Amino acid sequence: SGFDRVRLVGQAKTMLAKFSQSHPDWQMNFQLPEKEQSLEASPEPDYQKFKISFHFFSSPEELEAVSQEVSGFFPNQNILTCEEIGHNRNLPADAPVKKYCLDILPATKADAVNYLEKICGINKGLVAGDSGNDTAMLVDSQRLTAVLVGGYKTELKSAVDSKIPSLRPGKRSFQRITTASGGTKAVYIEQGERLAAESILHAAKILERAENISKIGKK
């Protein structure tokens, strides 16, 4: 509820017009401007029904400022940014300006996971991801161990590293991170060549083994 896409796209057009004057270097635009224009004449109810997507250019240091300015136009929505990997993979790692994607959403992956935790009474499990827009879901899902699967993006690893109070030395798969609520939880960071489901399965086996060892110790 509260996500009137037609009205929000109208606000987005106002925002883009202002940014073209105040921040032309951002080059912010809809990800598919032609599609957004065609929807005005012939709406498609199922096209990104609960998402409006943009791209822009920015330095990593300016990302937070971009998000804050966009939030000013959409105060009741969620703003998510992540790297545009297709473009940035051709840039040097220390490129001063990169291309990013920005989504306006009524709810995030983190909201969905926390909702499921609550209504289903989930106390233990895994939540996995590989890109920057998975950060909040991985870090702030309260009871679930986070898994960074093989092939994870640098921006996700950096965001998770910033939540580790004291990085344990060596090449360790499991670390402990601080959540938004101030608590702590475990995170598995793939160190080998496993991808996707293989990373999740490997993390689950390690946790199961640790739990069995704990049970034996208590006996």
GROMACS .gro file of C-alpha atoms in nm:
model
  219
    1SER     CA    1   0.000   0.000   0.000
    2GLY     CA    2   0.106   0.360  -0.045
    3PHE     CA    3   0.299   0.293  -0.366
    4ASP     CA    4   0.114   0.486  -0.635
    5ARG     CA    5   0.353   0.423  -0.923
    6VAL     CA    6   0.199   0.677  -1.162
    7ARG     CA    7   0.224   0.953  -0.903
    8LEU     CA    8   0.575   0.852  -0.799
    9VAL     CA    9   0.699   0.849  -1.160
   10GLY     CA   10   0.566   1.203  -1.188
   11GLN     CA   11   0.773   1.298  -0.883
   12ALA     CA   12   1.070   1.120  -1.039
   13LYS     CA   13   1.045   1.331  -1.352
   14THR     CA   14   1.046   1.646  -1.140
   15MET     CA   15   1.350   1.514  -0.954
   16LEU     CA   16   1.538   1.429  -1.274
   17ALA     CA   17   1.469   1.774  -1.418
   18LYS     CA   18   1.610   1.940  -1.104
   19PHE     CA   19   1.913   1.710  -1.091
   20SER     CA   20   1.992   1.788  -1.455
   21GLN     CA   21   2.049   2.145  -1.337
   22SER     CA   22   2.194   2.098  -0.988
   23HIS     CA   23   2.390   1.775  -1.045
   24PRO     CA   24   2.447   1.726  -1.419
   25ASP     CA   25   2.754   1.512  -1.346
   26TRP     CA   26   2.527   1.243  -1.198
   27GLN     CA   27   2.358   1.193  -1.539
   28MET     CA   28   2.068   1.037  -1.351
   29ASN     CA   29   1.789   0.890  -1.561
   30PHE     CA   30   1.538   0.607  -1.562
   31GLN     CA   31   1.703   0.275  -1.642
   32LEU     CA   32   1.454   0.238  -1.927
   33PRO     CA   33   1.335   0.593  -2.011
   34GLU     CA   34   1.158   0.483  -2.331
   35LYS     CA   35   0.964   0.223  -2.134
   36GLU     CA   36   0.855   0.473  -1.870
   37GLN     CA   37   0.735   0.709  -2.144
   38SER     CA   38   0.541   0.436  -2.326
   39LEU     CA   39   0.370   0.335  -2.001
   40GLU     CA   40   0.203   0.678  -1.984
   41ALA     CA   41   0.019   0.605  -2.309
   42SER     CA   42  -0.037   0.233  -2.248
   43PRO     CA   43   0.004   0.124  -1.885
   44GLU     CA   44   0.129  -0.228  -1.811
   45PRO     CA   45   0.003  -0.315  -1.460
   46ASP     CA   46   0.268  -0.583  -1.403
   47TYR     CA   47   0.575  -0.391  -1.520
   48GLN     CA   48   0.790  -0.327  -1.210
   49LYS     CA   49   0.468  -0.275  -1.021
   50PHE     CA   50   0.649  -0.196  -0.697
   51LYS     CA   51   0.979  -0.058  -0.822
   52ILE     CA   52   1.110   0.245  -1.012
   53SER     CA   53   1.467   0.207  -1.135
   54PHE     CA   54   1.734   0.461  -1.229
   55HIS     CA   55   2.103   0.474  -1.314
   56PHE     CA   56   2.355   0.745  -1.232
   57PHE     CA   57   2.728   0.816  -1.208
   58SER     CA   58   2.903   0.901  -0.883
   59SER     CA   59   3.216   0.863  -0.678
   60PRO     CA   60   3.184   0.601  -0.399
   61GLU     CA   61   3.224   0.882  -0.146
   62GLU     CA   62   2.922   1.068  -0.283
   63LEU     CA   63   2.682   0.773  -0.281
   64GLU     CA   64   2.527   0.861   0.054
   65ALA     CA   65   2.467   1.219  -0.057
   66VAL     CA   66   2.290   1.096  -0.372
   67SER     CA   67   2.064   0.867  -0.169
   68GLN     CA   68   1.980   1.146   0.074
   69GLU     CA   69   1.883   1.388  -0.203
   70VAL     CA   70   1.666   1.125  -0.371
   71SER     CA   71   1.503   1.045  -0.035
   72GLY     CA   72   1.396   1.409  -0.013
   73PHE     CA   73   1.167   1.350  -0.313
   74PHE     CA   74   1.041   1.013  -0.184
   75PRO     CA   75   1.028   1.045   0.199
   76ASN     CA   76   0.799   0.745   0.252
   77GLN     CA   77   0.982   0.500   0.026
   78ASN     CA   78   1.298   0.291   0.050
   79ILE     CA   79   1.602   0.388  -0.157
   80LEU     CA   80   1.851   0.117  -0.257
   81THR     CA   81   2.172   0.164  -0.456
   82CYS     CA   82   2.420  -0.085  -0.597
   83GLU     CA   83   2.694  -0.091  -0.859
   84GLU     CA   84   2.609  -0.140  -1.226
   85ILE     CA   85   2.842  -0.437  -1.267
   86GLY     CA   86   2.814  -0.462  -1.647
   87HIS     CA   87   2.961  -0.113  -1.683
   88ASN     CA   88   3.200  -0.110  -1.387
   89ARG     CA   89   3.372  -0.440  -1.463
   90ASN     CA   90   3.554  -0.258  -1.742
   91LEU     CA   91   3.684   0.012  -1.506
   92PRO     CA   92   3.996  -0.003  -1.286
   93ALA     CA   93   3.922  -0.093  -0.922
   94ASP     CA   94   4.017   0.258  -0.807
   95ALA     CA   95   3.812   0.442  -1.071
   96PRO     CA   96   3.704   0.777  -0.920
   97VAL     CA   97   3.357   0.762  -1.079
   98LYS     CA   98   3.142   0.453  -1.126
   99LYS     CA   99   2.796   0.374  -1.257
  100TYR     CA  100   2.525   0.282  -1.007
  101CYS     CA  101   2.167   0.158  -1.006
  102LEU     CA  102   1.908   0.312  -0.776
  103ASP     CA  103   1.567   0.165  -0.694
  104ILE     CA  104   1.269   0.322  -0.522
  105LEU     CA  105   1.073   0.056  -0.334
  106PRO     CA  106   0.789   0.034  -0.080
  107ALA     CA  107   0.970  -0.253   0.098
  108THR     CA  108   1.314  -0.412   0.082
  109LYS     CA  109   1.448  -0.769   0.090
  110ALA     CA  110   1.536  -0.708   0.454
  111ASP     CA  111   1.174  -0.613   0.528
  112ALA     CA  112   1.052  -0.932   0.360
  113VAL     CA  113   1.296  -1.158   0.546
  114ASN     CA  114   1.220  -0.998   0.884
  115TYR     CA  115   0.847  -1.030   0.815
  116LEU     CA  116   0.884  -1.401   0.739
  117GLU     CA  117   1.098  -1.450   1.051
  118LYS     CA  118   0.818  -1.297   1.257
  119ILE     CA  119   0.506  -1.461   1.114
  120CYS     CA  120   0.667  -1.804   1.073
  121GLY     CA  121   0.850  -1.802   1.405
  122ILE     CA  122   1.186  -1.869   1.242
  123ASN     CA  123   1.462  -1.883   1.502
  124LYS     CA  124   1.743  -2.034   1.300
  125GLY     CA  125   1.844  -2.050   0.935
  126LEU     CA  126   2.043  -1.896   0.653
  127VAL     CA  127   1.993  -1.593   0.430
  128ALA     CA  128   2.220  -1.556   0.126
  129GLY     CA  129   2.315  -1.296  -0.131
  130ASP     CA  130   2.590  -1.170  -0.362
  131SER     CA  131   2.533  -0.803  -0.447
  132GLY     CA  132   2.517  -0.463  -0.283
  133ASN     CA  133   2.138  -0.449  -0.268
  134ASP     CA  134   2.148  -0.761  -0.048
  135THR     CA  135   2.344  -0.582   0.227
  136ALA     CA  136   2.058  -0.486   0.459
  137MET     CA  137   1.895  -0.828   0.417
  138LEU     CA  138   2.215  -1.006   0.516
  139VAL     CA  139   2.321  -0.775   0.797
  140ASP     CA  140   1.988  -0.694   0.961
  141SER     CA  141   1.794  -1.022   0.942
  142GLN     CA  142   1.789  -1.079   1.314
  143ARG     CA  143   1.810  -1.455   1.367
  144LEU     CA  144   1.955  -1.579   1.040
  145THR     CA  145   2.319  -1.647   0.961
  146ALA     CA  146   2.426  -1.441   0.660
  147VAL     CA  147   2.598  -1.612   0.368
  148LEU     CA  148   2.803  -1.427   0.106
  149VAL     CA  149   2.800  -1.682  -0.173
  150GLY     CA  150   3.089  -1.733  -0.412
  151GLY     CA  151   3.114  -1.461  -0.676
  152TYR     CA  152   2.994  -1.192  -0.435
  153LYS     CA  153   3.047  -0.832  -0.544
  154THR     CA  154   3.316  -0.614  -0.389
  155GLU     CA  155   3.062  -0.357  -0.270
  156LEU     CA  156   2.880  -0.622  -0.066
  157LYS     CA  157   3.202  -0.753   0.092
  158SER     CA  158   3.310  -0.398   0.183
  159ALA     CA  159   2.971  -0.323   0.339
  160VAL     CA  160   2.980  -0.642   0.546
  161ASP     CA  161   3.344  -0.587   0.648
  162SER     CA  162   3.245  -0.247   0.787
  163LYS     CA  163   3.007  -0.429   1.027
  164ILE     CA  164   3.277  -0.659   1.165
  165PRO     CA  165   3.393  -0.511   1.500
  166SER     CA  166   3.734  -0.677   1.484
  167LEU     CA  167   3.828  -0.878   1.179
  168ARG     CA  168   3.961  -1.216   1.284
  169PRO     CA  169   4.302  -1.278   1.128
  170GLY     CA  170   4.369  -1.526   0.853
  171LYS     CA  171   4.143  -1.667   0.587
  172ARG     CA  172   3.836  -1.744   0.798
  173SER     CA  173   3.498  -1.827   0.648
  174PHE     CA  174   3.295  -1.719   0.953
  175GLN     CA  175   3.306  -1.373   1.110
  176ARG     CA  176   3.080  -1.195   1.359
  177ILE     CA  177   2.903  -0.875   1.253
  178THR     CA  178   2.706  -0.605   1.433
  179THR     CA  179   2.343  -0.557   1.326
  180ALA     CA  180   2.151  -0.230   1.307
  181SER     CA  181   1.985  -0.309   1.641
  182GLY     CA  182   2.326  -0.334   1.809
  183GLY     CA  183   2.324  -0.713   1.838
  184THR     CA  184   2.566  -0.955   1.676
  185LYS     CA  185   2.525  -1.242   1.433
  186ALA     CA  186   2.742  -1.476   1.229
  187VAL     CA  187   2.829  -1.427   0.864
  188TYR     CA  188   2.981  -1.684   0.631
  189ILE     CA  189   3.204  -1.540   0.358
  190GLU     CA  190   3.289  -1.785   0.079
  191GLN     CA  191   3.665  -1.833   0.059
  192GLY     CA  192   3.679  -2.110  -0.200
  193GLU     CA  193   3.545  -2.162  -0.550
  194ARG     CA  194   3.195  -2.267  -0.449
  195LEU     CA  195   2.910  -2.071  -0.606
  196ALA     CA  196   2.550  -1.997  -0.508
  197ALA     CA  197   2.382  -2.309  -0.363
  198GLU     CA  198   2.719  -2.478  -0.306
  199SER     CA  199   2.822  -2.194  -0.074
  200ILE     CA  200   2.494  -2.215   0.116
  201LEU     CA  201   2.519  -2.592   0.157
  202HIS     CA  202   2.881  -2.569   0.275
  203ALA     CA  203   2.792  -2.302   0.533
  204ALA     CA  204   2.499  -2.513   0.656
  205LYS     CA  205   2.723  -2.819   0.700
  206ILE     CA  206   2.976  -2.620   0.904
  207LEU     CA  207   2.701  -2.480   1.128
  208GLU     CA  208   2.544  -2.824   1.173
  209ARG     CA  209   2.881  -2.970   1.269
  210ALA     CA  210   2.942  -2.689   1.518
  211GLU     CA  211   2.598  -2.741   1.673
  212ASN     CA  212   2.660  -3.115   1.712
  213ILE     CA  213   2.994  -3.046   1.878
  214SER     CA  214   2.822  -2.802   2.115
  215LYS     CA  215   2.559  -3.063   2.208
  216ILE     CA  216   2.830  -3.320   2.278
  217GLY     CA  217   3.014  -3.067   2.495
  218LYS     CA  218   2.703  -3.000   2.701
  219LYS     CA  219   2.657  -3.372   2.765
   0.00000   0.00000   0.00000
